[in-house]
Coordinates of C-alpha atoms and ligand atoms in Angstrom, one line a residue:
M1 CA 47.3 6.8 35.1
P2 CA 43.9 8.2 35.2
S3 CA 41.5 5.3 34.0
D4 CA 39.0 5.7 31.1
P5 CA 35.7 7.3 32.0
A6 CA 33.0 3.9 32.4
P7 CA 31.3 3.8 29.3
A8 CA 27.5 5.4 28.9
P9 CA 25.0 2.9 29.5
I10 CA 23.3 1.8 26.1
P11 CA 19.7 0.7 26.1
R12 CA 19.2 -3.1 26.1
H13 CA 15.8 -2.6 24.5
L14 CA 14.7 0.2 22.6
A15 CA 10.9 1.3 21.8
V16 CA 10.0 3.4 19.2
I17 CA 6.7 5.2 17.7
M18 CA 7.7 5.9 14.1
D19 CA 5.4 8.8 13.6
G20 CA 5.1 11.7 11.0
N21 CA 5.0 10.1 7.3
G22 CA 2.3 11.7 6.6
R23 CA 3.1 15.3 7.4
W24 CA 6.6 14.4 5.7
A25 CA 4.6 14.0 2.5
Q26 CA 2.2 16.8 2.8
R27 CA 4.9 19.4 3.8
R28 CA 6.3 18.3 0.3
R29 CA 2.6 18.4 -0.8
R30 CA 2.7 15.0 -2.0
P31 CA 0.2 11.9 -0.8
R32 CA 0.3 10.4 2.5
M33 CA 1.5 7.3 1.1
I34 CA 4.7 9.1 -0.2
G35 CA 6.0 9.7 3.4
H36 CA 4.6 6.0 4.6
R37 CA 7.3 4.7 1.6
A38 CA 9.9 7.0 3.1
G39 CA 9.0 5.6 6.7
A40 CA 9.8 2.4 5.2
R41 CA 13.6 3.2 4.8
A42 CA 13.8 4.7 7.7
V43 CA 13.5 1.3 9.7
D44 CA 16.7 0.4 8.0
V45 CA 18.3 3.3 9.4
C46 CA 17.1 2.2 13.3
I47 CA 17.7 -1.6 12.5
D48 CA 21.2 -0.6 11.1
F49 CA 21.8 1.4 14.6
C50 CA 20.7 -0.8 16.4
L51 CA 23.2 -3.7 15.1
E52 CA 25.9 -1.3 15.2
T53 CA 25.5 -0.2 18.9
G54 CA 24.7 -3.2 20.1
I55 CA 21.2 -2.8 21.3
E56 CA 19.8 -6.4 21.9
A57 CA 16.1 -5.6 21.1
L58 CA 14.0 -3.3 18.8
T59 CA 10.2 -2.7 18.7
L60 CA 8.9 -0.8 16.4
F61 CA 5.4 0.6 16.5
A62 CA 4.1 0.1 13.2
F63 CA 0.0 0.0 12.8
S64 CA -1.8 0.3 16.3
S65 CA -5.1 -0.5 16.8
E66 CA -6.3 2.9 16.1
N67 CA -5.0 3.3 13.1
W68 CA -7.7 1.2 11.4
G69 CA -10.2 3.7 11.5
R70 CA -8.0 5.9 8.8
P71 CA -9.6 6.1 5.6
E72 CA -9.8 2.8 3.7
D73 CA -7.1 3.8 0.8
E74 CA -4.6 4.6 3.2
V75 CA -5.4 1.1 5.3
G76 CA -5.0 -0.6 1.9
A77 CA -2.0 1.1 0.8
L78 CA 0.0 0.8 3.9
M79 CA -1.3 -3.6 3.8
K80 CA 0.7 -3.2 0.5
L81 CA 3.6 -1.3 1.7
F82 CA 4.0 -3.9 4.6
L83 CA 3.1 -6.7 2.4
G84 CA 5.8 -5.7 0.1
A85 CA 8.2 -5.1 2.8
L86 CA 8.2 -8.2 4.4
E87 CA 8.6 -10.3 1.0
R88 CA 11.2 -7.9 0.7
E89 CA 13.6 -7.7 3.7
V90 CA 12.7 -11.0 5.7
D91 CA 16.0 -12.9 4.0
E92 CA 18.4 -10.2 4.5
L93 CA 17.1 -9.4 8.1
H94 CA 18.0 -13.3 8.7
R95 CA 21.1 -12.9 7.0
R96 CA 22.1 -10.2 9.9
G97 CA 21.3 -12.7 13.0
V98 CA 17.4 -10.5 13.6
R99 CA 15.2 -12.7 15.3
I100 CA 11.6 -11.2 13.8
R101 CA 8.3 -11.1 15.7
F102 CA 5.0 -9.9 15.6
I103 CA 2.7 -8.7 18.3
G104 CA -0.8 -7.6 18.1
E105 CA -4.3 -8.9 16.8
R106 CA -3.2 -10.9 14.3
E107 CA -6.6 -12.3 13.3
R108 CA -7.3 -8.6 11.8
F109 CA -4.8 -8.5 9.0
A110 CA -5.6 -10.4 5.7
E111 CA -4.9 -14.4 5.2
A112 CA -1.7 -13.6 2.7
I113 CA -0.2 -11.2 5.4
R114 CA -0.4 -13.6 8.6
A115 CA 0.8 -16.3 6.3
R116 CA 4.6 -14.3 5.6
M117 CA 4.5 -12.9 9.6
N118 CA 4.2 -16.5 10.8
A119 CA 6.9 -17.3 8.0
A120 CA 9.1 -14.9 9.2
E121 CA 9.2 -15.9 13.0
A122 CA 9.7 -19.2 11.9
Q123 CA 12.8 -18.5 9.6
T124 CA 14.2 -16.0 12.3
A125 CA 13.2 -17.8 15.5
G126 CA 17.1 -18.8 15.7
N127 CA 18.6 -16.1 15.7
T128 CA 19.7 -13.9 18.4
R129 CA 21.7 -10.8 17.3
L130 CA 19.3 -8.2 17.8
Q131 CA 15.4 -9.1 18.8
L132 CA 13.1 -7.2 16.5
S133 CA 9.4 -7.0 17.2
I134 CA 6.9 -5.2 14.9
A135 CA 4.0 -4.0 17.4
A136 CA 1.1 -4.3 14.1
S137 CA -2.6 -4.3 15.1
Y138 CA -1.5 -3.2 18.2
G139 CA -2.9 -1.5 21.3
G140 CA -1.1 -1.6 25.0
R141 CA -5.0 -2.0 25.7
W142 CA -5.5 -5.4 23.7
D143 CA -2.4 -6.2 25.2
I144 CA -3.8 -5.8 28.5
A145 CA -7.2 -7.3 28.0
Q146 CA -5.9 -10.2 25.9
A147 CA -3.5 -11.3 29.1
A148 CA -6.5 -11.0 31.7
R149 CA -8.5 -12.9 29.1
A150 CA -6.0 -15.8 29.1
L151 CA -5.8 -15.8 33.0
A152 CA -9.7 -16.0 33.2
R153 CA -9.3 -19.5 31.2
D154 CA -7.0 -20.9 33.2
V155 CA -9.4 -19.9 36.4
A156 CA -12.3 -21.5 34.7
A157 CA -10.4 -24.6 33.7
G158 CA -9.3 -24.8 37.5
R159 CA -5.9 -24.5 36.7
L160 CA -5.5 -21.2 38.7
A161 CA -7.0 -19.4 41.7
P162 CA -7.7 -16.0 41.3
E163 CA -6.2 -15.6 44.7
A164 CA -2.8 -16.3 43.2
I165 CA -3.2 -13.6 40.3
D166 CA -0.7 -11.0 41.2
E167 CA 1.9 -8.3 38.5
A168 CA 4.2 -11.0 37.6
M169 CA 1.5 -13.5 36.3
L170 CA -0.2 -10.9 34.1
G171 CA 3.1 -9.7 33.0
A172 CA 3.9 -12.8 31.8
R173 CA 0.9 -13.6 29.5
M174 CA 1.7 -9.5 28.4
A175 CA 3.8 -8.7 25.1
L176 CA 7.2 -9.1 24.6
A177 CA 7.1 -11.0 28.7
D178 CA 10.5 -13.2 27.6
L179 CA 12.0 -9.5 27.1
P180 CA 13.5 -6.9 29.8
P181 CA 11.0 -4.2 29.4
P182 CA 12.2 -1.2 27.2
D183 CA 14.9 1.2 28.6
L184 CA 14.5 4.1 26.5
F185 CA 11.3 5.1 24.1
I186 CA 11.8 7.0 21.7
R187 CA 8.7 9.4 19.4
T188 CA 9.3 11.0 16.0
G189 CA 6.9 13.0 14.7
G190 CA 7.0 16.4 17.7
D191 CA 3.7 14.9 19.6
T192 CA 4.7 13.7 23.1
R193 CA 2.1 11.0 23.9
V194 CA 2.1 7.3 23.9
S195 CA -1.0 6.3 21.7
N196 CA -1.7 2.7 23.4
F197 CA 1.7 1.9 22.9
L198 CA 3.5 -0.4 25.3
L199 CA 1.1 0.2 28.3
W200 CA 2.1 -1.5 31.1
Q201 CA 5.7 -2.1 29.9
L202 CA 6.8 1.5 29.8
A203 CA 5.6 1.7 33.4
Y204 CA 9.7 2.7 34.3
T205 CA 11.6 3.2 30.4
E206 CA 13.0 6.2 30.0
L207 CA 10.9 8.9 27.8
W208 CA 12.6 10.6 24.6
F209 CA 10.5 12.9 21.9
T210 CA 12.1 14.9 18.9
E211 CA 10.7 17.3 16.5
T212 CA 12.2 14.7 13.5
L213 CA 9.8 13.7 11.3
W214 CA 10.5 9.5 11.0
P215 CA 11.2 9.4 7.3
D216 CA 14.2 12.1 8.1
L217 CA 15.4 9.7 11.1
D218 CA 19.2 9.8 10.7
A219 CA 21.8 7.7 13.2
A220 CA 22.6 11.4 14.4
T221 CA 19.2 11.7 16.0
L222 CA 19.4 8.1 17.4
R223 CA 22.5 8.8 18.8
R224 CA 21.2 12.2 20.4
A225 CA 18.7 10.1 22.1
L226 CA 21.2 7.6 23.5
D227 CA 23.3 10.3 24.7
A228 CA 20.3 11.3 26.9
Y229 CA 19.3 8.4 28.1
A230 CA 23.4 7.7 29.3
G231 CA 22.5 11.3 31.1
R232 CA 19.4 9.9 33.2
E233 CA 19.3 8.6 36.5
R234 CA 16.7 6.0 36.5
R235 CA 15.9 5.4 40.2
F236 CA 12.9 3.0 39.8
G237 CA 11.1 4.9 42.9
L238 CA 13.8 4.7 45.4
T239 CA 16.1 7.9 46.2
G240 CA 19.0 9.1 44.7
D241 CA 21.4 7.8 47.2
Q242 CA 20.2 4.7 47.2
V243 CA 20.3 4.3 43.6
A244 CA 24.2 5.8 43.3
G245 CA 24.8 3.2 46.2
T246 CA 26.1 6.0 48.6
Q247 CA 24.7 7.3 52.7
P248 CA 22.9 10.6 52.6
Q249 CA 24.8 13.5 53.3
E250 CA 22.6 14.6 56.3
N251 CA 21.5 11.8 58.9
N252 CA 17.5 13.0 59.6
A253 CA 16.5 10.4 61.8
Ligands
IPE301 C1 3.0 7.0 11.1 O1 2.5 8.5 10.4 C2 2.7 5.8 10.5 C3 1.4 5.1 10.8 C4 0.9 5.4 11.8 C5 1.0 3.8 10.0 P1 1.4 8.8 10.5 O2 1.1 8.6 9.2 O3 1.1 8.9 11.8 O4 2.2 10.5 10.4 P2 1.6 11.9 10.9 O5 1.4 11.6 12.1 O6 0.1 12.0 10.1 O7 2.4 12.8 10.4
IPE302 C1 0.8 5.9 16.6 O1 0.7 7.1 15.6 C2 0.8 4.7 15.9 C3 2.2 4.4 15.3 C4 3.0 5.2 14.9 C5 2.1 2.8 14.5 P1 -0.8 7.6 15.6 O2 -0.4 9.1 14.5 O3 -1.9 6.8 15.3 O4 -0.7 8.5 16.6 P2 -2.1 9.4 17.3 O5 -3.0 9.6 16.9 O6 -1.0 11.0 16.9 O7 -2.0 9.5 19.0
MG303 MG1 0.8 10.2 13.6

C-alpha cells in the first residue's frame, strides 16, 4: 500500500506585519481609523488560524517605534483602540490557552495601558497553547540596543568580560529569546520591506508578502502563505544536498 505523503511542515513561529489599514479605509473614503478598527478584527482571524493549525507562537507587529511620529490624533486613537482591545479580549484569550506578552519600549505608553499590559501578561503567564507576542512601541534597532545595554551593564558591574560576548549572549538578551526564531514572516499591504521589525530574529526566516490589506485577511490567505512555506527549502547557508541528507551527484574533488 502506498504510504501517505509526509505532512507539510507547519511553521512553529509566525511573525506578521499587519499593514494596510489606512489604505483599506481610504479606498472606502473613510477615515484611517475605520481601517484600524477593521484591522483589530483581522487579529482575531489570525489568532483563530494559529490555534486551529497548531502554530505554537505568533508575533504581531502592532505599533512601531516610528509610528509614534504619526499625526497626534491617529496616535491617540490607536492608543484608545489598543486599550479597548486589552479590556475586551484578554479574558477570552486566556480561556483559550493563549499566553500574551508585549515586546517593545513599554515606558512610552500611558500608565493605564502599561497596567493592562502587565495584568494581561500576569493573567496568561501559565498558558501554553499559543505564545502570542504583541510588538508595540517596538523596533528591531531598539531591541538590539537594549540587549547591548544589558550586556554593557554586566561588563560595568564586573560580571562579564567583553571578550566573552558572542552572538548567543547578545541573542539571549533580545526580545523573544525563549522562543524558536520565526520560521515564517508575513507582511500584508503590498510593501516588501521589514520596516524595523525583528531585525535580529529574522536572520533565517522565510519571507512572504501579499497585496491583501490587513483588514481583508482571511484563512485562505494564511493558508496560501503556509503552502508557500511548505514548498521552501531552508538551507541555512548549507548546500541543497547537505540539507536533503544526500551526497552530491558529481564528485568534483
Ligand atoms: C498598519 O496599517 C497599522 C499600523 C502601522 C498601526 P497602516 O496604518 O500603516 O496602513 P497603511 O500602510 O497606511 O495603509
Ligand atoms: C509597519 O508598518 C509597522 C506596523 C505594521 C505596526 P508601517 O506602515 O509603519 O511601515 P512603513 O512606514 O510602510 O515602512
Ligand atoms: Mg503602513
